[in-house]
């Protein structure tokens, strides 16, 4: 059961994210799609749909397609975010603008159901001829997700009908000689499954499974290349691992290739494993999950360490200053984690989902909601970041927009649908995965209505109140206890309970109307030491408080972070009255090295005592250009 519509968010950190997306980011994205942001990269995405509509209606158009082959997907993700926004905060003017865009999309759809502006305007004879690169199915998938969201949140069916026509023609096309085809960029698989859930049409689910089963089982991409020789990006040629097509999915054991593609694929695999009961598909999901979280995951929840191919590399290769860690990849990891939670309850999934949300994703959006990071390094130094070949992808300031603008609308659709990730429901249990203040009302379906009051991730206390419980049903409240909380107290109606921790959750049974459950987490700041196998972090330490990773930024530390070292035994102080992004900074004792002005020296550095100020990683680069570092040397 999807609990999105059963949850209403209250105050707090995540409410700030939701409000920021609704009031600032979504309107900003709309202006960007219409090319109304002065000085920003051109989008042309709405104009592409207008050109496609004109081409359909007159046989020609006044203008040319502009942008990436997947430019349509930016509009789709904005529509999905807008749908969630309309559910959270009805807005008649926004709703009308959404309807206007959907009407334009319908005009751009061809008579047989095909929808893609690139191939309608620029390459009208080439549709479905380059699935390896051309992103037709990726764009279709995002538009399907938008269609389902609009139907769920507003009752509008126009886009749903449009995308059902597209899906129906896809079902017909990918039969017979085309049945071995599969997309280069996974996404349509999870979207088809979502379309199936909305409509009950099993043919959509079956096509999703067909694509998953075909991946890596044939030389389909080479057949495409041999047929027309079209190459958009050379990195896709001769490199099937880039698209997770190097092996059948059930035989894949390591997370490889383009990181966003990988986690979108794994999320769809988890969907279909749950739907079909396929044990081998579930086993592959578990193996790939372990590959990511045990050996290829940044402390921030970022994934994909290499700028080349935006990809995973090898185990423990996690450089800080050249990290790619695309915002979309962290979002995709959250998608994968939530689906794994639906298959089996496990704190490891929710812990990782929380880590990626509060760090790897939130860092991608400025505190004002109107500038963005595509890449999320763990170290950035002025004069190096963005200015050298190896660091050309790294920035010390967020951008207004991108030529490849996948991340901003992706973050917006996540921030406006967080209830879907906060709670889970089974037949007899409500699962609290993320601690987001608000109320879950499942009284009609599960006989319980529960409210959560908390200041988390600043505060350490979770207060659950059973607003109403059906006396005829014996529902259980299962609360995640994070692995990092070493000392956790759980009380029912003020009395300590001996709840047993099972797979990262405490299960609280036989709760009645008016009962309260209080959970007090261990939120003391803690040092995090990397595996010795991570070469980039040898001799270094990072700091966390709760789910938040902290970093040192030059603006708080006399303009420099490279000369700082941390004292190994110093207590870490929370600066309750000194906040950024509504979260307190930390202070730890350490040392500052004097600059000798020599490239190398036989003399050891001169150290002076220094108080090092740390800020939450998500908030860096919001106060002007500054150096930043997450892992600091520890000096005894």
Coordinates of C-alpha atoms in Angstrom, one line a residue:
X1 CA 0.0 0.0 0.0
X2 CA 1.3 3.5 -1.0
X3 CA 0.7 5.7 2.1
X4 CA 1.4 9.0 0.3
X5 CA -2.2 10.2 0.4
X6 CA -2.6 9.0 4.0
X7 CA 0.1 11.2 5.4
X8 CA 0.0 14.9 6.2
X9 CA 3.3 16.4 7.1
X10 CA 3.7 18.6 10.2
X11 CA 6.4 21.1 11.1
X12 CA 10.1 20.6 11.0
X13 CA 13.1 20.0 8.8
X14 CA 11.3 17.9 6.1
X15 CA 8.4 20.4 6.1
X16 CA 10.9 23.0 5.2
X17 CA 12.0 20.9 2.3
X18 CA 8.5 20.4 1.1
X19 CA 7.6 24.0 1.5
X20 CA 10.7 25.1 -0.3
X21 CA 9.9 22.9 -3.2
X22 CA 6.3 24.1 -3.4
X23 CA 6.9 27.8 -2.9
X24 CA 10.3 28.3 -4.6
X25 CA 11.7 25.4 -6.6
X26 CA 8.6 24.3 -8.6
X27 CA 7.8 27.9 -9.7
X28 CA 11.5 28.4 -10.5
X29 CA 11.6 25.1 -12.5
X30 CA 8.6 26.2 -14.5
X31 CA 10.2 29.5 -15.4
X32 CA 13.4 27.6 -16.4
X33 CA 11.4 25.2 -18.7
X34 CA 10.0 28.3 -20.4
X35 CA 13.5 29.9 -20.7
X36 CA 12.6 32.8 -18.3
X37 CA 15.6 32.6 -16.0
X38 CA 18.0 35.4 -17.0
X39 CA 21.6 34.2 -17.4
X40 CA 20.7 30.5 -17.0
X41 CA 21.3 27.6 -19.4
X42 CA 18.6 27.5 -22.0
X43 CA 16.0 24.7 -21.5
X44 CA 13.7 25.0 -24.6
X45 CA 11.8 22.0 -23.2
X46 CA 8.3 23.5 -23.4
X47 CA 9.2 25.0 -26.8
X48 CA 10.2 21.5 -28.0
X49 CA 6.6 20.3 -27.3
X50 CA 5.2 23.3 -29.1
X51 CA 7.3 22.5 -32.1
X52 CA 6.3 18.8 -32.0
X53 CA 2.6 19.8 -31.9
X54 CA 3.1 22.1 -34.8
X55 CA 4.8 19.3 -36.8
X56 CA 1.9 17.0 -36.1
X57 CA -0.7 19.5 -37.1
X58 CA 0.9 21.1 -40.2
X59 CA 3.7 18.7 -41.2
X60 CA 6.3 21.3 -40.6
X61 CA 7.5 23.6 -37.8
X62 CA 9.1 27.0 -37.4
X63 CA 12.1 26.2 -35.3
X64 CA 14.4 23.4 -34.3
X65 CA 14.7 21.0 -31.4
X66 CA 17.1 22.1 -28.8
X67 CA 18.7 20.3 -25.9
X68 CA 19.5 16.8 -24.9
X69 CA 17.7 13.9 -26.4
X70 CA 16.0 13.4 -23.0
X71 CA 14.8 17.0 -22.7
X72 CA 11.2 15.9 -22.4
X73 CA 11.9 14.3 -19.1
X74 CA 12.5 17.6 -17.4
X75 CA 8.9 18.6 -18.2
X76 CA 7.7 15.2 -17.0
X77 CA 9.4 15.5 -13.6
X78 CA 8.2 19.0 -13.2
X79 CA 4.6 17.8 -13.8
X80 CA 5.1 15.0 -11.2
X81 CA 6.4 17.5 -8.6
X82 CA 3.6 19.9 -9.4
X83 CA 1.0 17.1 -8.9
X84 CA 2.3 16.3 -5.5
X85 CA 2.4 20.1 -4.7
X86 CA -1.2 20.4 -5.7
X87 CA -2.2 17.6 -3.4
X88 CA -0.2 19.2 -0.5
X89 CA -1.3 22.8 -1.2
X90 CA -4.1 23.2 -3.8
X91 CA -3.4 26.1 -6.2
X92 CA -5.9 26.8 -8.9
X93 CA -3.5 28.9 -11.0
X94 CA -0.8 26.2 -10.9
X95 CA -3.4 23.5 -11.7
X96 CA -4.4 25.4 -14.8
X97 CA -0.9 25.9 -15.9
X98 CA -0.3 22.1 -15.5
X99 CA -3.4 21.5 -17.6
X100 CA -2.1 23.8 -20.3
X101 CA 1.1 21.9 -20.5
X102 CA -0.7 18.5 -20.6
X103 CA -2.9 19.9 -23.4
X104 CA 0.3 20.8 -25.3
X105 CA 1.7 17.3 -24.7
X106 CA -1.4 15.8 -26.1
X107 CA -1.1 17.9 -29.3
X108 CA 2.5 16.7 -29.5
X109 CA 1.5 13.0 -29.4
X110 CA 1.3 11.3 -32.7
X111 CA -1.8 9.5 -33.9
X112 CA -0.5 6.0 -33.1
X113 CA 0.4 7.1 -29.5
X114 CA 4.0 7.8 -30.0
X115 CA 5.3 10.7 -27.9
X116 CA 8.9 12.1 -28.1
X117 CA 9.7 15.6 -29.3
X118 CA 13.3 14.8 -30.4
X119 CA 12.1 12.2 -32.8
X120 CA 9.1 14.1 -33.9
X121 CA 10.9 17.3 -34.6
X122 CA 14.6 16.4 -35.3
X123 CA 14.7 12.7 -36.4
X124 CA 11.2 11.8 -37.5
X125 CA 12.3 8.6 -39.2
X126 CA 14.4 7.3 -36.4
X127 CA 12.1 6.4 -33.6
X128 CA 13.0 3.2 -31.6
X129 CA 16.1 2.8 -33.8
X130 CA 18.6 3.7 -31.0
X131 CA 17.3 2.5 -27.7
X132 CA 20.9 2.2 -26.5
X133 CA 21.3 6.0 -26.4
X134 CA 18.2 8.0 -27.4
X135 CA 16.3 7.8 -24.2
X136 CA 12.8 7.5 -25.8
X137 CA 11.7 4.9 -23.2
X138 CA 13.4 6.9 -20.4
X139 CA 11.3 10.0 -21.4
X140 CA 8.2 7.9 -21.7
X141 CA 8.8 6.4 -18.3
X142 CA 9.1 9.8 -16.6
X143 CA 5.9 11.0 -18.3
X144 CA 4.1 7.8 -17.2
X145 CA 5.1 8.6 -13.6
X146 CA 3.8 12.1 -14.0
X147 CA 0.6 10.8 -15.4
X148 CA 0.0 8.5 -12.5
X149 CA 0.8 11.2 -10.0
X150 CA -1.6 13.7 -11.6
X151 CA -4.4 11.1 -11.6
X152 CA -3.7 10.2 -8.0
X153 CA -3.3 13.8 -6.7
X154 CA -5.9 15.7 -8.8
X155 CA -8.1 13.2 -10.4
X156 CA -7.1 14.5 -13.9
X157 CA -6.9 11.6 -16.4
X158 CA -5.8 13.5 -19.5
X159 CA -2.1 12.7 -19.2
X160 CA -2.9 9.2 -18.0
X161 CA -4.9 8.6 -21.2
X162 CA -2.0 10.0 -23.2
X163 CA 0.5 7.7 -21.6
X164 CA -1.7 4.7 -21.8
X165 CA -1.8 5.2 -25.6
X166 CA 2.0 5.5 -25.6
X167 CA 2.3 2.3 -23.5
X168 CA -0.2 0.4 -25.6
X169 CA 1.8 1.2 -28.8
X170 CA 5.0 0.2 -27.0
X171 CA 3.4 -3.2 -26.0
X172 CA 2.6 -3.8 -29.7
X173 CA 6.0 -2.6 -30.9
X174 CA 8.1 -4.7 -28.6
X175 CA 6.8 -8.1 -29.8
X176 CA 8.2 -10.6 -32.2
X177 CA 11.5 -9.5 -33.7
X178 CA 11.7 -6.6 -31.2
X179 CA 11.1 -8.7 -28.1
X180 CA 14.9 -8.8 -27.3
X181 CA 15.0 -5.0 -27.0
X182 CA 15.7 -3.1 -23.8
X183 CA 16.4 0.6 -23.1
X184 CA 19.9 1.9 -22.5
X185 CA 18.7 4.1 -19.6
X186 CA 16.5 2.1 -17.3
X187 CA 13.5 4.0 -15.9
X188 CA 10.5 2.9 -18.0
X189 CA 10.5 -0.4 -16.2
X190 CA 9.6 1.1 -12.8
X191 CA 7.2 3.5 -14.6
X192 CA 5.4 0.7 -16.4
X193 CA 5.0 -1.1 -13.1
X194 CA 3.5 2.0 -11.6
X195 CA 1.2 2.4 -14.6
X196 CA 0.1 -1.2 -14.1
X197 CA -0.6 -0.5 -10.4
X198 CA -2.8 2.5 -11.4
X199 CA -4.7 0.9 -14.2
X200 CA -4.6 -2.8 -13.5
X201 CA -3.5 -3.5 -17.1
X202 CA -1.1 -6.5 -16.7
X203 CA 0.4 -5.9 -20.2
X204 CA 2.3 -2.9 -18.7
X205 CA 3.8 -5.0 -15.9
X206 CA 4.6 -7.8 -18.4
X207 CA 6.5 -5.4 -20.7
X208 CA 8.5 -4.1 -17.7
X209 CA 9.5 -7.6 -16.9
X210 CA 10.3 -8.3 -20.5
X211 CA 12.7 -5.4 -20.6
X212 CA 14.4 -6.6 -17.3
X213 CA 14.6 -10.2 -18.5
X214 CA 16.1 -9.2 -21.9
X215 CA 18.8 -7.0 -20.4
X216 CA 22.3 -8.5 -20.8
X217 CA 21.1 -11.6 -22.5
X218 CA 21.8 -10.8 -26.2
X219 CA 23.9 -8.5 -28.4
X220 CA 20.9 -6.3 -29.0
X221 CA 22.9 -3.0 -28.7
X222 CA 25.4 -4.2 -31.3
X223 CA 22.6 -5.2 -33.6
X224 CA 21.3 -1.7 -33.4
X225 CA 24.7 -0.2 -34.1
X226 CA 25.3 -2.6 -37.0
X227 CA 22.0 -1.6 -38.5
X228 CA 22.3 2.2 -38.7
X229 CA 25.7 3.1 -37.2
X230 CA 24.3 6.0 -35.2
X231 CA 26.3 7.1 -32.2
X232 CA 25.3 9.9 -29.9
X233 CA 27.9 9.3 -27.1
X234 CA 30.9 7.2 -27.8
X235 CA 31.0 6.0 -24.2
X236 CA 28.0 3.7 -24.9
X237 CA 29.8 1.8 -27.7
X238 CA 31.6 -1.4 -26.6
X239 CA 30.8 -0.8 -22.9
X240 CA 27.7 -2.8 -22.0
X241 CA 28.5 -2.4 -18.3
X242 CA 27.8 1.3 -18.6
X243 CA 24.1 0.4 -19.1
X244 CA 24.1 -2.6 -16.8
X245 CA 23.8 -4.8 -19.9
X246 CA 27.0 -6.8 -19.4
X247 CA 25.2 -9.8 -17.8
X248 CA 21.7 -10.9 -17.3
X249 CA 20.4 -9.0 -14.3
X250 CA 20.1 -12.1 -12.1
X251 CA 23.8 -12.8 -12.6
X252 CA 25.0 -9.3 -11.8
X253 CA 26.9 -9.1 -8.5
X254 CA 28.5 -5.7 -8.5
X255 CA 27.0 -2.3 -8.9
X256 CA 28.6 -1.0 -12.1
X257 CA 28.2 1.5 -14.8
X258 CA 26.3 4.8 -14.8
X259 CA 25.0 5.1 -11.2
X260 CA 21.6 6.6 -11.9
X261 CA 20.8 4.0 -14.5
X262 CA 21.9 1.3 -12.1
X263 CA 19.7 2.3 -9.2
X264 CA 16.7 2.9 -11.4
X265 CA 17.1 -0.6 -12.8
X266 CA 17.6 -2.1 -9.3
X267 CA 14.4 -0.3 -8.1
X268 CA 12.4 -1.8 -11.0
X269 CA 13.9 -5.3 -10.3
X270 CA 12.8 -5.0 -6.7
X271 CA 9.3 -4.0 -7.8
X272 CA 9.0 -7.0 -10.1
X273 CA 10.6 -9.4 -7.6
X274 CA 7.8 -8.5 -5.2
X275 CA 5.1 -8.7 -7.8
X276 CA 6.2 -12.1 -9.2
X277 CA 7.7 -13.7 -6.2
X278 CA 10.9 -14.3 -8.2
X279 CA 13.4 -15.5 -5.6
X280 CA 16.3 -15.2 -8.0
X281 CA 15.5 -11.6 -8.8
X282 CA 15.2 -10.7 -5.1
X283 CA 18.5 -12.4 -4.5
X284 CA 20.1 -10.3 -7.2
X285 CA 18.6 -7.1 -5.6
X286 CA 20.1 -8.1 -2.2
X287 CA 23.5 -8.8 -3.7
X288 CA 23.6 -5.5 -5.6
X289 CA 22.4 -3.6 -2.5
X290 CA 25.3 -5.0 -0.5
X291 CA 27.7 -4.1 -3.3
X292 CA 26.6 -0.5 -3.0
X293 CA 26.3 0.0 0.7
X294 CA 29.2 -2.1 1.9
X295 CA 31.8 -1.1 -0.6
X296 CA 30.8 1.7 -3.0
X297 CA 28.9 4.2 -0.9
X298 CA 30.0 7.6 0.2
X299 CA 29.4 8.6 3.9
X300 CA 27.0 11.2 2.5
X301 CA 24.8 8.6 0.8
X302 CA 26.3 9.6 -2.6
X303 CA 27.0 7.0 -5.2
X304 CA 29.0 7.0 -8.5
X305 CA 32.5 8.0 -7.7
X306 CA 33.8 8.7 -11.3
X307 CA 33.1 11.7 -13.5
X308 CA 33.9 9.5 -16.5
X309 CA 30.6 7.8 -17.3
X310 CA 29.0 9.2 -14.1
X311 CA 29.7 5.7 -12.8
X312 CA 30.6 3.3 -10.1
X313 CA 34.2 2.1 -10.4
X314 CA 35.6 -0.6 -8.1
X315 CA 35.3 -1.4 -4.4
X316 CA 36.5 1.3 -2.0
X317 CA 37.4 3.8 -4.7
X318 CA 35.8 6.8 -3.1
X319 CA 37.8 9.9 -3.7
X320 CA 36.6 13.1 -2.0
X321 CA 37.7 15.9 -4.3
X322 CA 36.8 14.2 -7.6
X323 CA 33.6 12.5 -6.4
X324 CA 30.8 12.7 -8.8
X325 CA 27.9 11.6 -6.5
X326 CA 25.2 12.9 -8.8
X327 CA 22.1 14.2 -6.9
X328 CA 19.9 12.0 -9.1
X329 CA 21.9 9.0 -8.1
X330 CA 21.2 9.6 -4.4
X331 CA 17.6 10.0 -5.3
X332 CA 17.6 6.7 -7.2
X333 CA 19.2 5.0 -4.2
X334 CA 16.3 6.2 -2.1
X335 CA 13.9 4.7 -4.7
X336 CA 15.8 1.4 -4.4
X337 CA 15.8 1.5 -0.6
X338 CA 12.1 2.1 -0.3
X339 CA 11.3 -0.8 -2.6
X340 CA 13.6 -3.1 -0.7
X341 CA 11.8 -2.1 2.5
X342 CA 8.5 -3.2 0.9
X343 CA 10.1 -6.6 0.2
X344 CA 11.6 -7.1 3.7
X345 CA 11.7 -4.9 6.7
X346 CA 15.3 -4.0 7.5
X347 CA 16.9 -1.1 9.3
X348 CA 19.8 -1.1 6.8
X349 CA 17.4 0.0 4.0
X350 CA 15.8 2.8 6.0
X351 CA 19.1 4.0 7.5
X352 CA 20.6 4.3 4.0
X353 CA 17.4 6.0 2.7
X354 CA 17.7 8.5 5.5
X355 CA 21.4 9.1 4.9
X356 CA 20.9 9.8 1.2
X357 CA 18.0 12.1 1.8
X358 CA 19.5 14.3 4.5
X359 CA 22.9 14.6 2.8
X360 CA 23.4 13.4 -0.8
X361 CA 20.1 14.8 -2.0
X362 CA 19.5 17.8 0.1
X363 CA 23.0 19.2 -0.6
X364 CA 21.9 19.3 -4.3
X365 CA 19.5 22.2 -3.6
X366 CA 20.4 25.6 -2.2
X367 CA 18.8 26.8 1.0
X368 CA 16.7 29.2 -1.1
X369 CA 15.6 26.4 -3.5
X370 CA 16.7 28.2 -6.6
X371 CA 20.2 26.9 -7.4
X372 CA 21.5 23.4 -7.7
X373 CA 24.4 21.0 -7.6
X374 CA 24.6 18.2 -10.1
X375 CA 27.8 16.9 -8.6
X376 CA 28.3 16.5 -4.8
X377 CA 32.0 16.3 -3.8
X378 CA 33.2 15.7 -0.3
X379 CA 36.0 18.2 -0.7
X380 CA 36.2 21.3 -2.9
X381 CA 39.1 23.8 -3.1
X382 CA 39.0 27.1 -4.8
X383 CA 41.4 27.3 -7.8
X384 CA 41.2 23.5 -8.2
X385 CA 37.5 22.7 -8.3
X386 CA 36.2 23.5 -11.8
X387 CA 39.6 24.7 -12.9
X388 CA 41.7 21.6 -13.5
X389 CA 41.0 18.7 -15.9
X390 CA 40.5 16.1 -13.1
X391 CA 38.2 18.5 -11.2
X392 CA 36.4 20.1 -14.1
X393 CA 33.0 18.7 -13.0
X394 CA 33.3 20.0 -9.4
X395 CA 31.8 23.3 -8.4
X396 CA 32.0 25.5 -5.3
X397 CA 28.8 27.3 -6.2
X398 CA 25.4 25.9 -7.2
X399 CA 24.2 26.6 -10.8
X400 CA 21.0 28.4 -11.8
X401 CA 20.3 25.6 -14.3
X402 CA 22.0 22.9 -16.4
X403 CA 22.2 21.9 -20.0
X404 CA 21.4 18.4 -18.6
X405 CA 18.9 19.5 -16.0
X406 CA 17.7 16.1 -14.6
X407 CA 18.6 16.8 -10.9
X408 CA 16.5 19.9 -10.0
X409 CA 13.0 18.5 -10.9
X410 CA 14.0 15.1 -9.5
X411 CA 14.7 16.6 -6.1
X412 CA 11.4 18.6 -6.3
X413 CA 9.4 15.5 -6.9
X414 CA 11.1 13.7 -4.0
X415 CA 10.7 16.6 -1.5
X416 CA 6.9 16.9 -2.3
X417 CA 6.3 13.2 -1.8
X418 CA 8.2 12.4 1.3
X419 CA 5.3 10.7 3.0
X420 CA 5.8 7.8 0.6
X421 CA 9.2 7.2 2.2
X422 CA 8.4 8.0 5.9
X423 CA 5.9 5.2 6.4
X424 CA 5.2 1.7 5.3
X425 CA 2.1 -0.5 5.9
X426 CA 1.5 -4.2 6.0
X427 CA -1.6 -6.1 6.9
X428 CA -1.1 -5.7 10.7
X429 CA 1.8 -3.2 11.1
X430 CA 2.5 0.4 10.5
X431 CA 6.2 1.0 10.0
X432 CA 7.9 4.3 10.8
X433 CA 10.9 4.4 8.5
X434 CA 11.8 8.1 8.5
X435 CA 11.0 10.5 11.4
X436 CA 9.0 13.1 9.7
X437 CA 6.5 15.1 11.9
X438 CA 3.0 14.7 10.8
X439 CA 0.0 12.3 10.9
X440 CA -0.6 9.0 9.2
X441 CA -4.3 8.2 8.9
X442 CA -4.9 4.6 8.0
X443 CA -8.1 4.2 10.1
X444 CA -10.3 3.1 7.2
X445 CA -7.9 0.5 5.9
X446 CA -5.8 -0.6 8.9
X447 CA -7.7 0.7 12.0
X448 CA -5.1 3.1 13.2
X449 CA -4.3 6.8 13.1
X450 CA -1.0 7.9 14.5
X451 CA 0.7 11.3 14.9
X452 CA 4.4 12.0 15.3
X453 CA 5.8 15.1 17.0
X454 CA 9.5 15.6 16.7
X455 CA 12.2 18.2 16.0
X456 CA 14.4 15.6 14.4
X457 CA 17.1 15.7 13.0
X458 CA 17.9 18.5 15.4
X459 CA 16.0 17.1 18.4
X460 CA 16.5 13.6 19.8
X461 CA 13.0 12.8 20.8
X462 CA 10.2 11.1 18.8
X463 CA 6.7 11.3 20.3
X464 CA 4.1 9.0 18.7
X465 CA 0.5 9.5 19.7
X466 CA -2.2 7.0 18.8
X467 CA -4.9 9.4 17.8
X468 CA -7.3 6.6 17.2
X469 CA -7.2 2.8 17.2
X470 CA -9.9 0.4 16.2
X471 CA -10.5 -1.9 19.2
X472 CA -11.4 -4.7 16.8
X473 CA -8.0 -4.8 15.2
X474 CA -4.7 -5.5 16.9
X475 CA -2.3 -3.3 14.9
X476 CA 1.4 -3.0 15.7
X477 CA 3.5 0.1 15.5
X478 CA 7.1 -0.7 14.3
X479 CA 9.6 2.1 14.8
X480 CA 13.1 2.0 13.3
X481 CA 16.0 2.4 15.6
X482 CA 19.0 3.7 13.6
X483 CA 22.2 1.6 13.8
X484 CA 24.0 4.8 15.0
X485 CA 21.9 5.2 18.1
X486 CA 23.9 3.4 20.6
X487 CA 21.7 4.2 23.6
X488 CA 18.0 4.3 22.8
X489 CA 15.1 4.6 25.3
X490 CA 11.6 3.4 24.3
X491 CA 8.7 4.3 26.6
X492 CA 4.9 3.6 26.4
X493 CA 2.8 6.0 28.3
X494 CA 5.9 7.2 30.1
X495 CA 6.9 3.7 31.3
X496 CA 10.1 2.0 30.0
X497 CA 9.4 -1.0 27.8
X498 CA 11.7 -4.0 27.1
X499 CA 11.0 -3.9 23.4
X500 CA 13.1 -6.3 21.4
X501 CA 15.0 -4.9 18.5
X502 CA 14.3 -7.0 15.3
X503 CA 16.1 -6.2 12.1
X504 CA 16.5 -2.6 13.2
X505 CA 12.9 -2.0 14.4
X506 CA 11.0 -2.2 17.7
X507 CA 7.6 -3.7 17.5
X508 CA 5.0 -2.2 19.8
X509 CA 1.8 -4.2 20.0
X510 CA -1.7 -3.8 21.5
X511 CA -1.6 0.0 21.4
X512 CA -4.9 1.8 22.0
X513 CA -6.4 5.2 21.4
X514 CA -4.6 7.8 23.4
X515 CA -1.4 5.8 24.0
X516 CA 1.9 7.6 23.6
X517 CA 5.2 6.0 22.5
X518 CA 8.3 8.0 23.2
X519 CA 11.6 7.2 21.6
X520 CA 14.8 9.0 22.7
X521 CA 17.7 8.6 20.3
X522 CA 21.3 8.9 21.0
X523 CA 22.2 12.1 19.1
X524 CA 25.6 12.7 20.5
X525 CA 28.0 13.9 17.8
X526 CA 30.2 11.0 16.8
X527 CA 33.5 10.5 14.9
X528 CA 33.3 8.3 11.8
X529 CA 36.5 6.5 10.7
X530 CA 36.7 5.1 7.2
X531 CA 37.9 1.7 6.2
X532 CA 41.6 1.5 5.7
X533 CA 40.8 0.3 2.2
X534 CA 39.6 3.8 1.2
X535 CA 42.9 5.3 0.2
X536 CA 41.6 8.9 0.0
X537 CA 40.6 8.9 3.7
X538 CA 43.7 7.3 5.3
X539 CA 44.4 9.0 8.6
X540 CA 41.2 11.1 8.4
X541 CA 38.0 11.4 10.4
X542 CA 34.5 12.7 9.6
X543 CA 31.8 13.8 12.0
X544 CA 28.1 13.1 12.2
X545 CA 25.2 13.9 14.4
X546 CA 22.2 11.7 13.9
X547 CA 21.8 11.2 10.2
X548 CA 23.7 14.4 9.3
X549 CA 27.2 14.5 8.0
X550 CA 29.2 17.6 8.9
X551 CA 32.0 19.3 7.0
X552 CA 34.4 22.2 7.6
X553 CA 33.9 25.2 5.4
X554 CA 36.4 28.0 5.0
X555 CA 34.0 30.7 5.8
X556 CA 33.8 29.5 9.4
X557 CA 37.5 28.7 9.7
X558 CA 39.6 31.7 8.7
X559 CA 39.1 31.0 5.0
X560 CA 41.1 27.7 4.9
X561 CA 40.3 24.0 5.5
X562 CA 43.5 22.4 4.2
X563 CA 45.6 23.5 7.2
X564 CA 43.2 22.0 9.8
X565 CA 43.7 18.8 11.8
X566 CA 41.5 17.4 14.6
X567 CA 42.5 16.5 18.1
X568 CA 41.7 12.8 18.5
X569 CA 40.4 13.0 22.0
X570 CA 38.6 16.4 22.0
X571 CA 34.9 16.5 22.8
X572 CA 32.6 17.7 20.1
X573 CA 30.3 20.5 21.1
X574 CA 26.9 21.3 19.5
X575 CA 26.5 25.1 19.0
X576 CA 22.7 25.2 19.8
X577 CA 22.5 29.0 19.1
X578 CA 24.6 29.0 15.9
X579 CA 22.6 27.4 13.1
X580 CA 22.6 27.1 9.3
X581 CA 19.7 25.6 7.5
X582 CA 17.9 25.4 10.9
X583 CA 20.5 22.9 12.1
X584 CA 23.2 23.7 14.8
X585 CA 26.8 23.8 13.9
X586 CA 29.4 21.7 15.7
X587 CA 32.8 22.8 17.3
X588 CA 35.7 20.5 17.9
X589 CA 39.2 21.3 19.2
X590 CA 42.1 20.9 16.7
X591 CA 45.1 22.5 15.2
X592 CA 46.0 24.9 12.4
X593 CA 49.3 24.6 10.6
X594 CA 51.3 27.7 9.7
X595 CA 52.2 28.1 6.0
X596 CA 56.0 27.8 5.4
X597 CA 55.6 29.0 1.8
X598 CA 57.8 26.1 0.8
X599 CA 56.6 23.4 -1.5
X600 CA 58.4 20.9 0.6
X601 CA 60.3 21.3 3.8
X602 CA 62.5 19.3 6.1
X603 CA 61.0 21.0 9.1
X604 CA 57.7 19.8 10.6
X605 CA 54.8 22.2 10.4
X606 CA 54.2 24.7 13.2
X607 CA 50.8 24.0 14.8
X608 CA 48.6 26.3 16.8
X609 CA 45.5 25.3 18.7
X610 CA 42.3 26.0 16.8
X611 CA 38.6 25.5 17.4
X612 CA 37.2 24.0 14.2
X613 CA 33.7 24.8 13.2
X614 CA 31.7 22.2 11.3
X615 CA 28.4 22.7 9.5
X616 CA 25.9 20.2 8.1
X617 CA 27.1 19.0 4.7
X618 CA 23.8 19.8 3.0
X619 CA 24.3 23.5 3.8
X620 CA 27.7 24.1 2.4
X621 CA 28.2 26.7 -0.5
X622 CA 25.3 28.8 0.7
X623 CA 27.4 31.7 1.9
X624 CA 29.6 32.5 -1.1
X625 CA 32.5 30.7 -2.6
X626 CA 34.5 28.8 0.0
X627 CA 36.7 25.7 0.5
X628 CA 35.0 22.6 2.0
X629 CA 36.2 19.3 3.4
X630 CA 34.3 16.4 5.0
X631 CA 37.2 14.2 6.1
X632 CA 39.8 15.9 8.2
X633 CA 43.2 14.7 9.3
X634 CA 43.4 13.5 12.9
X635 CA 46.5 14.6 14.7
X636 CA 47.5 13.4 18.2

